[in-house]
Short mmCIF file of C-alpha atoms in Angstrom, two decimals:
data_model
loop_
_atom_site.label_atom_id
_atom_site.label_comp_id
_atom_site.label_asym_id
_atom_site.label_seq_id
_atom_site.Cartn_x
_atom_site.Cartn_y
_atom_site.Cartn_z
CA UNK A 7 92.51 78.01 82.93
CA UNK A 8 92.39 80.76 80.35
CA UNK A 9 93.71 84.27 81.09
CA UNK A 10 92.11 87.59 80.12
CA UNK A 11 93.32 89.58 77.12
CA UNK A 12 94.68 92.39 79.35
CA UNK A 13 96.63 89.88 81.44
CA UNK A 14 98.09 88.26 78.32
CA UNK A 15 99.08 91.64 76.85
CA UNK A 16 100.66 92.73 80.13
CA UNK A 17 102.64 89.49 80.40
CA UNK A 18 103.86 89.92 76.82
CA UNK A 19 105.15 93.38 77.80
CA UNK A 20 106.84 92.16 80.99
CA UNK A 21 108.43 89.15 79.27
CA UNK A 22 109.81 91.29 76.44
CA UNK A 23 111.20 93.88 78.86
CA UNK A 24 112.86 91.17 80.94
CA UNK A 25 114.40 89.62 77.85
CA UNK A 26 115.75 92.94 76.59
CA UNK A 27 116.84 94.62 79.84
CA UNK A 28 117.73 92.08 82.54
CA UNK A 29 120.90 90.95 80.77
CA UNK A 30 122.20 94.53 81.26
CA UNK A 31 121.55 94.38 85.01
CA UNK A 32 118.25 96.28 84.89
CA UNK A 33 115.70 95.18 87.49
CA UNK A 34 112.29 94.59 85.85
CA UNK A 35 109.25 94.55 88.16
CA UNK A 36 105.81 93.22 87.23
CA UNK A 37 103.08 95.23 88.97
CA UNK A 38 105.10 96.05 92.11
CA UNK A 39 103.08 96.11 95.31
CA UNK A 40 105.29 98.37 97.42
CA UNK A 41 107.84 101.14 97.07
CA UNK A 42 110.44 98.73 98.45
CA UNK A 43 110.15 96.80 95.16
CA UNK A 44 111.55 99.86 93.37
CA UNK A 45 114.47 100.59 95.69
CA UNK A 46 116.90 97.97 94.39
CA UNK A 47 119.24 98.69 91.51
CA UNK A 48 120.74 101.57 89.60
CA UNK A 49 118.24 101.04 86.79
CA UNK A 50 114.70 99.80 87.37
CA UNK A 51 111.85 99.24 84.92
CA UNK A 52 108.37 98.57 86.24
CA UNK A 53 105.04 97.72 84.66
CA UNK A 54 101.69 98.57 86.22
CA UNK A 55 98.45 97.45 84.63
CA UNK A 56 96.15 100.45 84.62
CA UNK A 57 92.68 99.94 83.16
CA UNK A 58 90.78 98.02 80.52
CA UNK A 59 87.82 100.01 79.23
CA UNK A 60 84.98 99.38 76.82
CA UNK A 61 85.19 101.67 73.75
CA UNK A 62 82.22 100.41 71.79
CA UNK A 63 80.10 97.34 71.24
CA UNK A 64 78.65 97.10 67.76
CA UNK A 65 76.65 93.88 67.80
CA UNK A 66 78.34 91.63 70.33
CA UNK A 67 82.00 92.21 69.44
CA UNK A 68 83.55 94.51 72.04
CA UNK A 69 86.08 97.20 71.21
CA UNK A 70 88.28 97.75 74.27
CA UNK A 71 91.34 99.76 75.30
CA UNK A 72 93.89 98.35 77.72
CA UNK A 73 96.27 100.78 79.39
CA UNK A 74 99.58 99.90 80.98
CA UNK A 75 101.97 102.27 82.71
CA UNK A 76 105.68 101.64 82.34
CA UNK A 77 108.17 103.42 84.54
CA UNK A 78 111.92 103.82 84.41
CA UNK A 79 114.04 104.79 87.38
CA UNK A 80 117.67 105.59 86.73
CA UNK A 81 120.10 106.23 89.57
CA UNK A 82 123.31 106.36 87.52
CA UNK A 83 125.62 109.38 87.11
CA UNK A 84 123.73 110.53 83.99
CA UNK A 85 120.31 109.62 85.35
CA UNK A 86 118.10 111.92 83.30
CA UNK A 87 119.61 110.99 79.92
CA UNK A 88 119.73 107.33 80.91
CA UNK A 89 116.07 107.23 81.92
CA UNK A 90 115.07 108.91 78.66
CA UNK A 91 117.16 106.48 76.58
CA UNK A 92 115.66 103.52 78.44
CA UNK A 93 112.13 104.78 77.71
CA UNK A 94 112.95 105.13 74.00
CA UNK A 95 114.13 101.50 73.99
CA UNK A 96 111.09 100.42 76.01
CA UNK A 97 108.67 101.96 73.53
CA UNK A 98 110.25 100.00 70.66
CA UNK A 99 110.32 96.81 72.74
CA UNK A 100 106.66 97.10 73.79
CA UNK A 101 105.50 97.92 70.26
CA UNK A 102 107.16 94.78 68.89
CA UNK A 103 106.05 92.53 71.77
CA UNK A 104 102.40 93.58 71.67
CA UNK A 105 102.22 93.21 67.89
CA UNK A 106 103.61 89.67 68.13
CA UNK A 107 101.29 88.71 71.01
CA UNK A 108 98.27 90.16 69.20
CA UNK A 109 99.07 88.17 66.05
CA UNK A 110 99.06 84.96 68.08
CA UNK A 111 95.77 85.90 69.78
CA UNK A 112 94.16 86.72 66.42
CA UNK A 113 95.43 83.44 65.00
CA UNK A 114 93.97 81.61 68.01
CA UNK A 115 90.69 83.54 67.60
CA UNK A 116 90.91 85.14 71.06
CA UNK A 117 90.91 88.53 69.29
CA UNK A 118 89.45 89.81 66.05
CA UNK A 119 92.03 92.59 65.80
CA UNK A 120 94.42 94.79 67.74
CA UNK A 121 95.88 98.18 66.92
CA UNK A 122 99.49 99.23 67.30
CA UNK A 123 100.54 100.43 70.74
CA UNK A 124 99.80 104.10 71.31
CA UNK A 125 102.07 106.12 73.59
CA UNK A 126 100.08 108.30 75.95
CA UNK A 127 100.93 110.67 78.74
CA UNK A 128 104.55 110.83 79.90
CA UNK A 129 105.42 112.23 83.32
CA UNK A 130 108.69 112.75 85.14
CA UNK A 131 107.72 112.61 88.78
CA UNK A 132 105.14 111.07 91.04
CA UNK A 133 103.91 113.30 93.83
CA UNK A 134 105.31 112.31 97.21
CA UNK A 135 107.84 109.79 95.88
CA UNK A 136 111.59 110.41 95.77
CA UNK A 137 113.21 107.74 93.59
CA UNK A 138 116.76 108.90 94.25
CA UNK A 139 117.39 109.56 90.55
CA UNK A 140 115.46 110.25 87.38
CA UNK A 141 111.98 108.89 86.69
CA UNK A 142 110.07 108.59 83.43
CA UNK A 143 106.54 107.19 83.62
CA UNK A 144 104.66 106.56 80.37
CA UNK A 145 101.17 105.25 79.66
CA UNK A 146 100.80 102.91 76.72
CA UNK A 147 97.38 101.99 75.30
CA UNK A 148 96.35 99.04 73.18
CA UNK A 149 93.02 98.99 71.33
CA UNK A 150 91.63 95.56 70.59
CA UNK A 151 88.41 93.90 69.51
CA UNK A 152 87.11 90.64 70.93
CA UNK A 153 84.96 88.14 69.06
CA UNK A 154 81.26 88.22 69.79
CA UNK A 155 80.08 85.92 72.57
CA UNK A 156 77.24 83.68 71.47
#
């Protein structure tokens, strides 16, 4: 069974974050389904797939944008600085991972092209949720173009 482009991009992000952060004791969550999933650990990174939208469709090749939200929760003594530093490292990690995954998908002809990851809106709290430390939530967007379907 073949997986969608957004799923493959999301899994590339999650795998890269796990590889980079779990060795340091950071808990990495893939699309958590409850707040309880975020309550364990002094440092938590979570990925939430957001949306995959059509940008344009010249001919039959679709231009699409996939958005993924990545959050950092830091409950250490220097929580705010730690969460910010983690997000800086996450941006670099995601940029590299998505570029590598996109190259493979282009080589395999699943994609015609993909653009570099674009950092979007960054927020520092989610209404109604107390994380017990510092939170940084950032949206990352990936523009890609699929081959035409014939």
